[in-house]
Coordinates of C-alpha atoms in Angstrom, one line a residue:
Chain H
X1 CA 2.3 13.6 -38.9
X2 CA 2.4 17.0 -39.1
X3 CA 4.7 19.1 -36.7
X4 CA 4.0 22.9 -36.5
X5 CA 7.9 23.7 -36.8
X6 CA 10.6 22.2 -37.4
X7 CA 12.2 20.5 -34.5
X8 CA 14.2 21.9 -32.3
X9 CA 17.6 20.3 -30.6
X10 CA 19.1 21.6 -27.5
X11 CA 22.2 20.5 -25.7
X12 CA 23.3 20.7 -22.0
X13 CA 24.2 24.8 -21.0
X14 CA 22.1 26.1 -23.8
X15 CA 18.7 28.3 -23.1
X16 CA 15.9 26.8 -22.1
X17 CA 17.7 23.2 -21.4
X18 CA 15.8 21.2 -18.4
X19 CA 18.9 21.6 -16.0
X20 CA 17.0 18.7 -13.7
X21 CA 18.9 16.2 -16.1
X22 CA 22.4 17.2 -15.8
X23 CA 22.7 15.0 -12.2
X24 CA 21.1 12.1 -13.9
X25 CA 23.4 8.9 -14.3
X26 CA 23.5 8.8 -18.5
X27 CA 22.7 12.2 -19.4
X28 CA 21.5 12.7 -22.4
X29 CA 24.1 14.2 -25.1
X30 CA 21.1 16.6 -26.8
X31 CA 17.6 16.3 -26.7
X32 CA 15.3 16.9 -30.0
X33 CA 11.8 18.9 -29.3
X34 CA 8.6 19.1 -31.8
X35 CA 5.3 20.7 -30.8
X36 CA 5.1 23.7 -28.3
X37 CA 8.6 24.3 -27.7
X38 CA 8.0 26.7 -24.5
X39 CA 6.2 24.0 -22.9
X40 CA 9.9 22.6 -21.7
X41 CA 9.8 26.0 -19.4
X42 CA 6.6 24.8 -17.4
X43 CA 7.5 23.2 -13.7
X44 CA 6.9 21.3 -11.9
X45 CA 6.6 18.2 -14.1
X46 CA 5.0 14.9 -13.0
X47 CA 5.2 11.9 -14.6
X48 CA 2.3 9.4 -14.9
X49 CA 2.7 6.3 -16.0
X50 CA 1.2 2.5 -16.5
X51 CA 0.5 -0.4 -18.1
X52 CA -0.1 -0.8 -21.5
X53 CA -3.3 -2.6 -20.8
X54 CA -5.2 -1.1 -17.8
X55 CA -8.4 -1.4 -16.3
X56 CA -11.3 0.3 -16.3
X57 CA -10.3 1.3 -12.9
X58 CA -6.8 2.5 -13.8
X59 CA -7.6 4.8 -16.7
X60 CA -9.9 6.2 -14.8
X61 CA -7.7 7.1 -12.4
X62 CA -4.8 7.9 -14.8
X63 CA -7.6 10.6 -15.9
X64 CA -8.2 11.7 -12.6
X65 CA -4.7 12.4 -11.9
X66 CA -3.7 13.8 -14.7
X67 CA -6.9 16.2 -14.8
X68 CA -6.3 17.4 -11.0
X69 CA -2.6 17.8 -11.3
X70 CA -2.9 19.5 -15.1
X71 CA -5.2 22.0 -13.0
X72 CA -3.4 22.6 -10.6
X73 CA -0.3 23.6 -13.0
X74 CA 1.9 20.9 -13.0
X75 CA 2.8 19.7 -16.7
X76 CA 2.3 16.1 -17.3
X77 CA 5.1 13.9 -18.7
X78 CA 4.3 10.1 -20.1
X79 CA 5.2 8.0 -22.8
X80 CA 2.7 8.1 -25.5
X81 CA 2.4 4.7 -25.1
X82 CA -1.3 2.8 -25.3
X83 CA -3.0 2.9 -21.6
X84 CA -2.3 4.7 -18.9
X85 CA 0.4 7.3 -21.1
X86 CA -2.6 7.6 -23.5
X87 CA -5.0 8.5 -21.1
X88 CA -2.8 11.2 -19.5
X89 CA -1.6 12.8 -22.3
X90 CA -5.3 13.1 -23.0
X91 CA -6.8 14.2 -20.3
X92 CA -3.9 16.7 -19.5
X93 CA -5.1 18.1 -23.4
X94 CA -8.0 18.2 -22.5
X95 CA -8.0 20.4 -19.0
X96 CA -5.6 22.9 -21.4
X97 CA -2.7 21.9 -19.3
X98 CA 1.1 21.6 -20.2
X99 CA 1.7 17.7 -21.4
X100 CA 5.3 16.3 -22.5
X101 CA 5.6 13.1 -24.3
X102 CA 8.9 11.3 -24.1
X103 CA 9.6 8.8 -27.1
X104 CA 11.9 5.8 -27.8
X105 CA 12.2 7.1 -31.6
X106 CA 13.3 10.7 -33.4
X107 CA 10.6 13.3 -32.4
X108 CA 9.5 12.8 -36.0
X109 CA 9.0 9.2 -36.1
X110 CA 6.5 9.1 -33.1
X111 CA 5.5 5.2 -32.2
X112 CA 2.4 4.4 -31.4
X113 CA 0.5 6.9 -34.4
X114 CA -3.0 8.4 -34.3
X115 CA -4.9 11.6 -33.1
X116 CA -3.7 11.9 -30.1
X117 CA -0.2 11.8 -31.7
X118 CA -0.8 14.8 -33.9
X119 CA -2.2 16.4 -31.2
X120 CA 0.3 16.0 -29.5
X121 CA 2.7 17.8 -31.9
X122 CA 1.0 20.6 -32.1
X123 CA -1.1 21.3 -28.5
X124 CA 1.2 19.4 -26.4
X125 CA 5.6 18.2 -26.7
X126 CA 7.4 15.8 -28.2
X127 CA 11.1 15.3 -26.4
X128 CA 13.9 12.4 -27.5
X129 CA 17.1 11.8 -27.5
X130 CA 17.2 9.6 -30.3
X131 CA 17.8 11.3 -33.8
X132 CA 15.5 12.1 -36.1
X133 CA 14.6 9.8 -38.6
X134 CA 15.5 7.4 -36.1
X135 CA 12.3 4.3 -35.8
X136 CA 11.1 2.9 -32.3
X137 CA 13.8 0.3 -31.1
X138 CA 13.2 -1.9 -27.8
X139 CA 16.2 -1.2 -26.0
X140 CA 15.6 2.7 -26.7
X141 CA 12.4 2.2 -24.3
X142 CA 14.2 1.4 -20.7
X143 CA 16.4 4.7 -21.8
X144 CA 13.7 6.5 -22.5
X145 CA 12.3 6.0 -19.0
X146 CA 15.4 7.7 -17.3
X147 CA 14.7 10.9 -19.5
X148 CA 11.1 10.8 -18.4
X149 CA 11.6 10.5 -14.4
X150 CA 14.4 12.4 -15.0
X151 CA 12.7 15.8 -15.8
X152 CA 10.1 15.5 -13.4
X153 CA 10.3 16.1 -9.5
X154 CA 8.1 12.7 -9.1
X155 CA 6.5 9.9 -10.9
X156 CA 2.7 8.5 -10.5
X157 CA 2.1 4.7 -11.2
X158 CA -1.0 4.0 -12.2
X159 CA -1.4 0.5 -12.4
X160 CA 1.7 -2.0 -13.8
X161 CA 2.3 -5.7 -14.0
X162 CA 4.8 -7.4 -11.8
X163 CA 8.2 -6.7 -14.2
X164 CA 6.8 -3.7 -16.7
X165 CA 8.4 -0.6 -18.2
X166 CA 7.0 1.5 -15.5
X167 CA 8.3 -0.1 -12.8
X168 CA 11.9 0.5 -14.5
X169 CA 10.9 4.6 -14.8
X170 CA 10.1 4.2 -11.0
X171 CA 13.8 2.6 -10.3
X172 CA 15.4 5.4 -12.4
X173 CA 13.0 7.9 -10.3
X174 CA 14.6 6.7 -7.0
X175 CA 17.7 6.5 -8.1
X176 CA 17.9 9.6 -9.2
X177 CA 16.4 11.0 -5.7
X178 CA 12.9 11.5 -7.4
X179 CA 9.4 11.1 -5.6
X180 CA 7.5 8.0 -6.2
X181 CA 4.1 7.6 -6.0
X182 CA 2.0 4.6 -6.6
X183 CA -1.8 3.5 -6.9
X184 CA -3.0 0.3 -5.1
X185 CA -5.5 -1.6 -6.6
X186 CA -8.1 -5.0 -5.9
X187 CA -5.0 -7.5 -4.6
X188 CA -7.2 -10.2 -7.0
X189 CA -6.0 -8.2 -10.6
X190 CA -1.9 -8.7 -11.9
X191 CA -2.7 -5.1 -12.6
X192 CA -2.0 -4.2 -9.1
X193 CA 1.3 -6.5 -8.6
X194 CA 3.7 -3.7 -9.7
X195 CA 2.2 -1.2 -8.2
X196 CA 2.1 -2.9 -4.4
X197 CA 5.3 -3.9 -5.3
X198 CA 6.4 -0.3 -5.1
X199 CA 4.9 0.5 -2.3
X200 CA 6.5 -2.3 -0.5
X201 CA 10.0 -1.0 -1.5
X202 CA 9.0 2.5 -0.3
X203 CA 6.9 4.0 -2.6
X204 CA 4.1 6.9 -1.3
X205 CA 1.1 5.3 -1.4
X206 CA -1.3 7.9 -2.6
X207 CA -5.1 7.7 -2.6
X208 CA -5.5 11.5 -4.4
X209 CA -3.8 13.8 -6.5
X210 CA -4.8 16.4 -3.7
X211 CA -2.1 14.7 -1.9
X212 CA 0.8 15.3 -4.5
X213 CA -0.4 18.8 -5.0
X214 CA -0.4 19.3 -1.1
X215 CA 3.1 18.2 -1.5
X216 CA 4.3 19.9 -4.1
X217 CA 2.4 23.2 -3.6
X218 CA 1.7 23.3 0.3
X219 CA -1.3 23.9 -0.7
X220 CA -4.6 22.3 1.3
X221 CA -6.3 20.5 -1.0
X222 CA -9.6 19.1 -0.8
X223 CA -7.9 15.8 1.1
X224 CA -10.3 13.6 3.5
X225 CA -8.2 13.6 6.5
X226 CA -8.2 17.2 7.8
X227 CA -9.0 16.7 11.6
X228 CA -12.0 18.5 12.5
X229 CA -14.1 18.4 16.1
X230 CA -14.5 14.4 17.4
X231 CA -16.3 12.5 15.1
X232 CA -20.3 11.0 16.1
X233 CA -19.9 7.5 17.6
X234 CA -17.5 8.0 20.1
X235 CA -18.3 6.0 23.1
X236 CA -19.1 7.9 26.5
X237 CA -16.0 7.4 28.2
X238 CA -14.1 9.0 24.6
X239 CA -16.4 12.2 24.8
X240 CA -15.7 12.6 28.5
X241 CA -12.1 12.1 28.2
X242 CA -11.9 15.0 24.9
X243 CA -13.6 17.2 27.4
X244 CA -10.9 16.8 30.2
X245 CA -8.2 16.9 27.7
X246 CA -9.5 20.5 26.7
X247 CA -5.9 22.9 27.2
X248 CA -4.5 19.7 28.8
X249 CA -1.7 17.2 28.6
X250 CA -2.1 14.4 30.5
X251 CA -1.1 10.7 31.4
X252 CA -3.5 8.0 31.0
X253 CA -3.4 7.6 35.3
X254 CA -4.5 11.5 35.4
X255 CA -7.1 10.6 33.5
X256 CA -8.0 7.7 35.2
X257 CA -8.1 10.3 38.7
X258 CA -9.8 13.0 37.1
X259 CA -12.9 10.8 35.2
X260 CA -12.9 8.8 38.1
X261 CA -12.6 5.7 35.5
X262 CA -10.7 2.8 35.5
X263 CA -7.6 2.5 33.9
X264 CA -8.6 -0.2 31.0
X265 CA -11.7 1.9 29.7
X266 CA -9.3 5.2 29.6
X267 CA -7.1 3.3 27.7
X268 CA -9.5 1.9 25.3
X269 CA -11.3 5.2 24.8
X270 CA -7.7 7.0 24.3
X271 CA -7.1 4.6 21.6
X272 CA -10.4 5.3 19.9
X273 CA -10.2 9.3 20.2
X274 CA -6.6 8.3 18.3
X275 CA -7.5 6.0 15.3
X276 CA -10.2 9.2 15.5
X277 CA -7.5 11.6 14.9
X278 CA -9.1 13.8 17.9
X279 CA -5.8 13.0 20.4
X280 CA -2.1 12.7 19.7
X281 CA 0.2 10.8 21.8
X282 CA 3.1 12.4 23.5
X283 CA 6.6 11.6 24.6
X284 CA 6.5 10.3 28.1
X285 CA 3.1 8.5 28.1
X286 CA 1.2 12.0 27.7
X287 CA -1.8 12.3 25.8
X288 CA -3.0 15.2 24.4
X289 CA -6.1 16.9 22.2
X290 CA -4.9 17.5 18.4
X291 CA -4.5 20.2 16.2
Chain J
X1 CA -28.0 -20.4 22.7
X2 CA -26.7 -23.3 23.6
X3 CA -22.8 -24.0 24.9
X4 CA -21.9 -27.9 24.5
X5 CA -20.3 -27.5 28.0
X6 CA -20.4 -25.0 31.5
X7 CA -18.1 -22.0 30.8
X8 CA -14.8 -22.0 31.8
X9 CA -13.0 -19.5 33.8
X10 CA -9.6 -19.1 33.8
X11 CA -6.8 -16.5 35.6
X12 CA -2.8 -15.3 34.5
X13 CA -1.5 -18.0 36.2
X14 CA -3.8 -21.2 35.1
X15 CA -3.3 -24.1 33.2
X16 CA -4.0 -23.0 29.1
X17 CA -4.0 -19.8 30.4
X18 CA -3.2 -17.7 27.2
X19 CA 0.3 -16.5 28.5
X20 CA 0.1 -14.1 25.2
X21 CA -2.2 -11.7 27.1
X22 CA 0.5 -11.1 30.3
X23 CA 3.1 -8.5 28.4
X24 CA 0.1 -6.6 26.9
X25 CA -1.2 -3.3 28.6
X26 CA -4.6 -3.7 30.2
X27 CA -4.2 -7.6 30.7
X28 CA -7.8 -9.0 31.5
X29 CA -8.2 -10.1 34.7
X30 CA -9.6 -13.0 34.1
X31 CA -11.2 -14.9 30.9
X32 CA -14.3 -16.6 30.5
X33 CA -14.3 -19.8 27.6
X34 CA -17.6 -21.3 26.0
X35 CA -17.2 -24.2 23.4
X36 CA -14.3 -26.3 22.0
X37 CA -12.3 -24.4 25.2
X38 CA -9.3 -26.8 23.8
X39 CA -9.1 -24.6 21.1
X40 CA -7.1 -22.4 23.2
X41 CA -4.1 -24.3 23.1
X42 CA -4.1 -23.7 19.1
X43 CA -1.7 -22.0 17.4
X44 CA -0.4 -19.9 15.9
X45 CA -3.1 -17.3 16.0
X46 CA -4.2 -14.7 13.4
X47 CA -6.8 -12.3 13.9
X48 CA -8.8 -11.4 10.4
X49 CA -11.0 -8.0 10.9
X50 CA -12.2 -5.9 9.3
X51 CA -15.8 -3.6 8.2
X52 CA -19.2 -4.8 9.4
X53 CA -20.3 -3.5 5.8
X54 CA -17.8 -5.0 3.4
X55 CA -17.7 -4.8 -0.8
X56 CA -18.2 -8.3 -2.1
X57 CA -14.5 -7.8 -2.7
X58 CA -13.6 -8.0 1.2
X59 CA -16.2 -10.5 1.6
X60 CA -14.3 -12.6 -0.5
X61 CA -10.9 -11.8 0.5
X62 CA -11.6 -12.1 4.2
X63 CA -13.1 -16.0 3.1
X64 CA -9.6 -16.7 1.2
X65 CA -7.4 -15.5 4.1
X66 CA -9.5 -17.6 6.6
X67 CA -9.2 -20.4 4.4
X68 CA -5.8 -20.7 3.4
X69 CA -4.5 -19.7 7.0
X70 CA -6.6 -22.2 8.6
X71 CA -5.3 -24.8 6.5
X72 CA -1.7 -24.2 6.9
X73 CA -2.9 -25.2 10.8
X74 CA -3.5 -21.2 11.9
X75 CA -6.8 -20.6 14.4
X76 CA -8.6 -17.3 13.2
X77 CA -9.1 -14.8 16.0
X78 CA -12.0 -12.3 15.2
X79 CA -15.0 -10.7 16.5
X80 CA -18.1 -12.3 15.5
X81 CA -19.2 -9.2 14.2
X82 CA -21.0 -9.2 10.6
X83 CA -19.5 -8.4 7.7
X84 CA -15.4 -9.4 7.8
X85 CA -15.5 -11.0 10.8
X86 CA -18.1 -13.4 10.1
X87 CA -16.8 -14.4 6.8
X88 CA -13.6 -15.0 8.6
X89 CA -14.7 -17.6 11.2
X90 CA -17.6 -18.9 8.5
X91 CA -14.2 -19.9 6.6
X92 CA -12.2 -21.0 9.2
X93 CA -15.1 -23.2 10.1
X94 CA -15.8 -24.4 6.7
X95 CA -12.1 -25.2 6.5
X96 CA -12.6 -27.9 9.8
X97 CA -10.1 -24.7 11.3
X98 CA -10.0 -23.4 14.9
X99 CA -11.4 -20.6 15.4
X100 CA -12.0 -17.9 18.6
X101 CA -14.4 -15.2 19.0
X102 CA -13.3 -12.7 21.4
X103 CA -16.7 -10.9 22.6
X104 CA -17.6 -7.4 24.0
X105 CA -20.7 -9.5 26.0
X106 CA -20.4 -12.7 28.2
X107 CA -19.8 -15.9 26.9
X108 CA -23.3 -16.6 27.5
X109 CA -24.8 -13.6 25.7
X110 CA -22.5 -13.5 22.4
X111 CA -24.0 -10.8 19.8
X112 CA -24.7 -10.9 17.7
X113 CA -26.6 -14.1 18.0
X114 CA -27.6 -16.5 14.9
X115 CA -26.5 -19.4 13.3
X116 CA -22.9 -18.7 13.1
X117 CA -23.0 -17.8 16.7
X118 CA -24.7 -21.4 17.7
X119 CA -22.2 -22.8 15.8
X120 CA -19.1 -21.1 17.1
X121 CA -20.0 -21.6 20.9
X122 CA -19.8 -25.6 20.4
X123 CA -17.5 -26.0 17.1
X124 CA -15.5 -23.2 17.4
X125 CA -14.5 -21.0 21.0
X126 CA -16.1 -18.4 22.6
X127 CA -13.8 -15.7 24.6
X128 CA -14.5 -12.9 26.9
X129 CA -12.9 -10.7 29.9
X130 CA -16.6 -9.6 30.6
X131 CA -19.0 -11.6 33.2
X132 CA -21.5 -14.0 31.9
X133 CA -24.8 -12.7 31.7
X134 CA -23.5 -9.2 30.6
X135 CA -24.8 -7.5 28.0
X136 CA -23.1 -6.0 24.7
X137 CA -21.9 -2.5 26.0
X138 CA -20.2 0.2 23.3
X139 CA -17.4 0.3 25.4
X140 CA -16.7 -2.7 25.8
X141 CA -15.9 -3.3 22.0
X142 CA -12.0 -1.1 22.1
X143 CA -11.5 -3.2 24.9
X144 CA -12.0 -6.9 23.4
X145 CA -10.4 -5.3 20.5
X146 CA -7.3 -5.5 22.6
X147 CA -7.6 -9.0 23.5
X148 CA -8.1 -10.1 19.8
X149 CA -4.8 -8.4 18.8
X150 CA -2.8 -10.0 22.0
X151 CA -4.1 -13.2 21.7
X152 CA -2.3 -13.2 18.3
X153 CA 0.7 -13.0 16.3
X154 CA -0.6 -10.3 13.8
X155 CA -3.8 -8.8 12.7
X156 CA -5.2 -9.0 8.9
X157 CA -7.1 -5.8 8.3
X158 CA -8.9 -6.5 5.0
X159 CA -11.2 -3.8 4.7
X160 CA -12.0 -0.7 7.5
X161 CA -13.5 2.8 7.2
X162 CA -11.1 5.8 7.7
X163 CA -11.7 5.6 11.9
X164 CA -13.1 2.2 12.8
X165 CA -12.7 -0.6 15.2
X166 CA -10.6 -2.1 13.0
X167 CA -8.1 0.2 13.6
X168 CA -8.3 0.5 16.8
X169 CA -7.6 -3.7 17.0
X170 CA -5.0 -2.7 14.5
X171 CA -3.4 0.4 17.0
X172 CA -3.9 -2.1 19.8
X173 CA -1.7 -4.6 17.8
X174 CA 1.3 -2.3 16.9
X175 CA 1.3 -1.3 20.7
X176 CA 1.6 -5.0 21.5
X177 CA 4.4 -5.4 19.2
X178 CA 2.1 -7.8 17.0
X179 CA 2.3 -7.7 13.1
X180 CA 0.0 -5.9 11.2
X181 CA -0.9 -6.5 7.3
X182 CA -3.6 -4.7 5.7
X183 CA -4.6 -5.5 2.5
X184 CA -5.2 -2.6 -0.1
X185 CA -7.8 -1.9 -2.8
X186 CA -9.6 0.6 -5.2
X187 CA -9.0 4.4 -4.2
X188 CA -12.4 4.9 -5.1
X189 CA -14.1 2.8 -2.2
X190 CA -14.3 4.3 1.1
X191 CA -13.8 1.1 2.8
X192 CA -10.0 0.9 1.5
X193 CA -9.8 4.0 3.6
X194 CA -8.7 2.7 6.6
X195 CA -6.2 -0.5 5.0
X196 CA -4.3 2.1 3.0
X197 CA -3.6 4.4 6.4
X198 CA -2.6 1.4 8.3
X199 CA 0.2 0.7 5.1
X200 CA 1.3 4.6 5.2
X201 CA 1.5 4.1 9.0
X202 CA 4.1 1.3 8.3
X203 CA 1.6 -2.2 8.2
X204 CA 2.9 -4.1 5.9
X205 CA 0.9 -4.2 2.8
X206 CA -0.4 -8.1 2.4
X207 CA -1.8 -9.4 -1.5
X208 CA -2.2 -13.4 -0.7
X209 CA -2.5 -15.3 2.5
X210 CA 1.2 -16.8 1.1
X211 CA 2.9 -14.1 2.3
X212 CA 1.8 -14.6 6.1
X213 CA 2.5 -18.1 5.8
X214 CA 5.8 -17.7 4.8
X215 CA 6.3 -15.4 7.3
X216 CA 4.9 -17.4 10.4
X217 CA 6.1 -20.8 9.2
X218 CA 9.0 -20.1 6.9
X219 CA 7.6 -22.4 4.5
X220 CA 7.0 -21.6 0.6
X221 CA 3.4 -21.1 -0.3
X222 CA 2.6 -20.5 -4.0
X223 CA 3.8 -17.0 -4.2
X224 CA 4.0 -15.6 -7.6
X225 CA 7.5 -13.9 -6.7
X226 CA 9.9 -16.9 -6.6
X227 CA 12.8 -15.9 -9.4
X228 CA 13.5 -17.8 -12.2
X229 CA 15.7 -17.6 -15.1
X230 CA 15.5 -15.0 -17.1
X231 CA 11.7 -13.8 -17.7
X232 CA 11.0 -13.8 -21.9
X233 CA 10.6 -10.2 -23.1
X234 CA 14.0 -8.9 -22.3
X235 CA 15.5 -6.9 -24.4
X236 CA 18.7 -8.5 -26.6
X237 CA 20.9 -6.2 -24.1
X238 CA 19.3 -7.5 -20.6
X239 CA 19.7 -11.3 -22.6
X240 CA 23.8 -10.8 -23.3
X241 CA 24.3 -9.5 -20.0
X242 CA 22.6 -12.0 -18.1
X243 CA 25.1 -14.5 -19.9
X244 CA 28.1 -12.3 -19.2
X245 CA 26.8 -12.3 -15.5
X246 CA 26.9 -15.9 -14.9
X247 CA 29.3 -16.6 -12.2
X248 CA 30.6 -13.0 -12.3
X249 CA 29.9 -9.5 -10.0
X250 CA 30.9 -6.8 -12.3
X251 CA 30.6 -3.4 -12.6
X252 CA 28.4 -1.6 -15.2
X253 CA 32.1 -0.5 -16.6
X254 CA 33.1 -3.7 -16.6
X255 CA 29.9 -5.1 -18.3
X256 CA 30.3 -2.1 -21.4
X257 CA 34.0 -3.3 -21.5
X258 CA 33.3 -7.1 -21.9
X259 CA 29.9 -6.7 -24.3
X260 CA 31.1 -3.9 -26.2
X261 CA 28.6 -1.7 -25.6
X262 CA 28.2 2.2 -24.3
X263 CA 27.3 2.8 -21.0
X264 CA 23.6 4.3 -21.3
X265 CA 22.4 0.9 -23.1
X266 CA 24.2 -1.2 -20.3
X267 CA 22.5 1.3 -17.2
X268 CA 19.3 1.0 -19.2
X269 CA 19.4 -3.2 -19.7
X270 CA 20.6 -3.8 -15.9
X271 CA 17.8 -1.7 -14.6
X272 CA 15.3 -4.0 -16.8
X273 CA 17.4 -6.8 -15.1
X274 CA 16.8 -5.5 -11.7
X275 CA 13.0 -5.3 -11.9
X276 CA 12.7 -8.7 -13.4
X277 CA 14.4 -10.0 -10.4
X278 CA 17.2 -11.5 -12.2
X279 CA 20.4 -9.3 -11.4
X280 CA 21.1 -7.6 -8.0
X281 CA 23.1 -4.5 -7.6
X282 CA 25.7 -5.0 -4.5
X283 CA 27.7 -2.5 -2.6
X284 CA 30.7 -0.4 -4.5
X285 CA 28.4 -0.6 -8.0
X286 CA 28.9 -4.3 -8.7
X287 CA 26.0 -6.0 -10.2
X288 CA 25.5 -9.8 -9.9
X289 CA 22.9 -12.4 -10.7
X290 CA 20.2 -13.2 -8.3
X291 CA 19.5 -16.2 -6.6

């Protein structure tokens, strides 16, 4: 493997030192850097990460994200690892976005080896805190993690088995106060388990990187659910009642007066024009259009 | 179509009167019964719903929730319509189950009609709020959808558009302070649209019919999450502390003192611990073994 200079080392108060881990629990003592040294400098970071083993289905999306969020300017942090980290690290090379790798080994023993791995040193970052010369050990891995979630603002879970390495980069993320984001997946593939898991202790589930972007960025997105005029198939009584509630807040029993309906189809057609996303529920049993 | 017996009418009030329906908003005034109408008196109830165009995937996971719910002694509530619904009381029905269709047409002219139908209306139990001899009417469908959720103890969404009847049943549910589960699935099929809103809107996210059985009967199912000793793959750290943990709550400090190790290898091997479910971290930083 062929680094094009030799690595650097930084330690916590010097230049260019990613200040986001100094209120992490185990702070790093120095951090070694080979490849595109200035790439530390790009924010924000996102991790995405996976299983070692993914589906079709999950390195597809691990591509999709890491394309749309490389785009949009966020630099994209894994683990080199097979899967998931491979397919992110590649397709974050490929949209000529910012891409960190964070290893279990010195920055010049990378673990796995291979083309993306030199590319890697060269187009993208390599970042440890082990010591050069120093060879992949398992316990290094589960530390590793902490650096990773640690210099990004969030982490993406692609796809993970019940009790995997990424689910132990998603603990560190919320412990240290991190976003988590997480995939779900056919219920009928172990490949979802971790992943659900997440989402069940809190996790964002998230459908789109537009939605991590909209996050991050404010920014709109091309996301699905952006309330427009009422949708075609609303029932009569629904496009009666989004007429009347033009300018208006009302109860469901003002309704009822001014449609001259009963109270049962009002309230079935004000629970359509909601799933609908056309009226919003007030405080104090008011209804009104949204947007 | 032929009902085995007359239908039955019945008011709030009545003998088997489905006493369910009186804290809900909108109670029907009355309710109409064609079929097994003993069926009534089964519980508890689930509703299964879902899209009338389903993958093969929600075909098949509406078929094993019917299934496994009916034989731990649930009746499944649904609609009748195609798709998730009929899978759900084909299942239920295959199972020797109870099952109830709740129509948006009287109990005379249940649509839509076919084999299943003819079957339901003398093995299983035809409901309705609307007369006999009405028709199908679009509005009447949020309404039934009402009745479906309140007859039940929760709702199984296992596959629904972005705004569907499905999530109206599912709105309706919430409102009657019935569970909702919604299963999830690949980000890249519209029809997981709907499940995954119904988890960001706080549904809890379901993998295996397990889950609800445990919840509705306390019992144990075959859930894949029931810890064990120590999972293989640990790291040698994870392994010694595990040992040092038996019959002790320590701190991480106290684990480094004991083991001999530095801190960041003891943060790194208690997370792993954590997500294998075999340590839990209580109040004031202590960490003990689960179970």
């Amino acid at each position: 493997m062929s680094a094009a200079r030799p690595p650097l080392c930084l330690e916590p108060g010097s230049k260019s030192w990613p200040e986001e881990l100094d209120s992490i629990q185990g702070r790093p003592e120095r951090l070694w850097f080979a490849g595109r040294h200035e790439l530390i400098e790009r924010r924000p970071r996102i991790a995405i990460v996976g299983s070692r083993s993914p589906t079709p289905y999950g390195e597809a999306q691990a591509r999709r994200f890491a394309l749309a969020l490389s785009e949009s300017g966020a630099c994209i942090v894994s683990g080199l690892a097979r899967g998931v980290d491979h397919a992110a690290h590649r397709a974050a090379l490929d949209a000529g976005g910012a891409t960190i790798a964070v290893l279990g080994s010195g920055v010049d023993k990378p673990w796995p080896t291979g083309p993306l791995t030199d590319e890697m040193a060269t187009r993208g970052l390599l970042v440890s805190e082990f010591l050069p010369g120093q060879g992949p050990r398992p316990h290094h891995f589960p530390l590793r993690n902490r650096v990773i979630s640690g210099l990004c603002v969030g982490v993406v879970v692609i796809e993970a088995a019940h009790a995997s390495g990424s689910l132990i980069t998603a603990r560190w993320a919320a412990d240290q106060g991190r976003s988590v984001w997480a995939l779900p997946g056919r219920v009928d593939h172990p490949m979802s388990r971790g992943s659900h898991r997440l989402i069940r202790e809190g996790a964002g589930l998230v459908e789109s990187p537009d939605e991590i972007v909209r996050e991050l960025f404010g920014g709109e997105g091309q996301g699905q659910s952006t309330a427009a005029g009422p949708p075609p198939g609303l029932s009569s009584e629904a496009g009666r009642i989004a007429v009347l509630l033009q300018g208006e807040t009302l109860t469901a029993d003002d309704i009822c007066e001014r449609a001259g309906l009963e109270l049962q189809p009002v309230l079935a057609a004000l629970v359509e024009l909601e799933v609908a996303d056309c009226v919003v529920r007030a405080p104090g049993g008011f209804y009104r259009l949204s947007g």
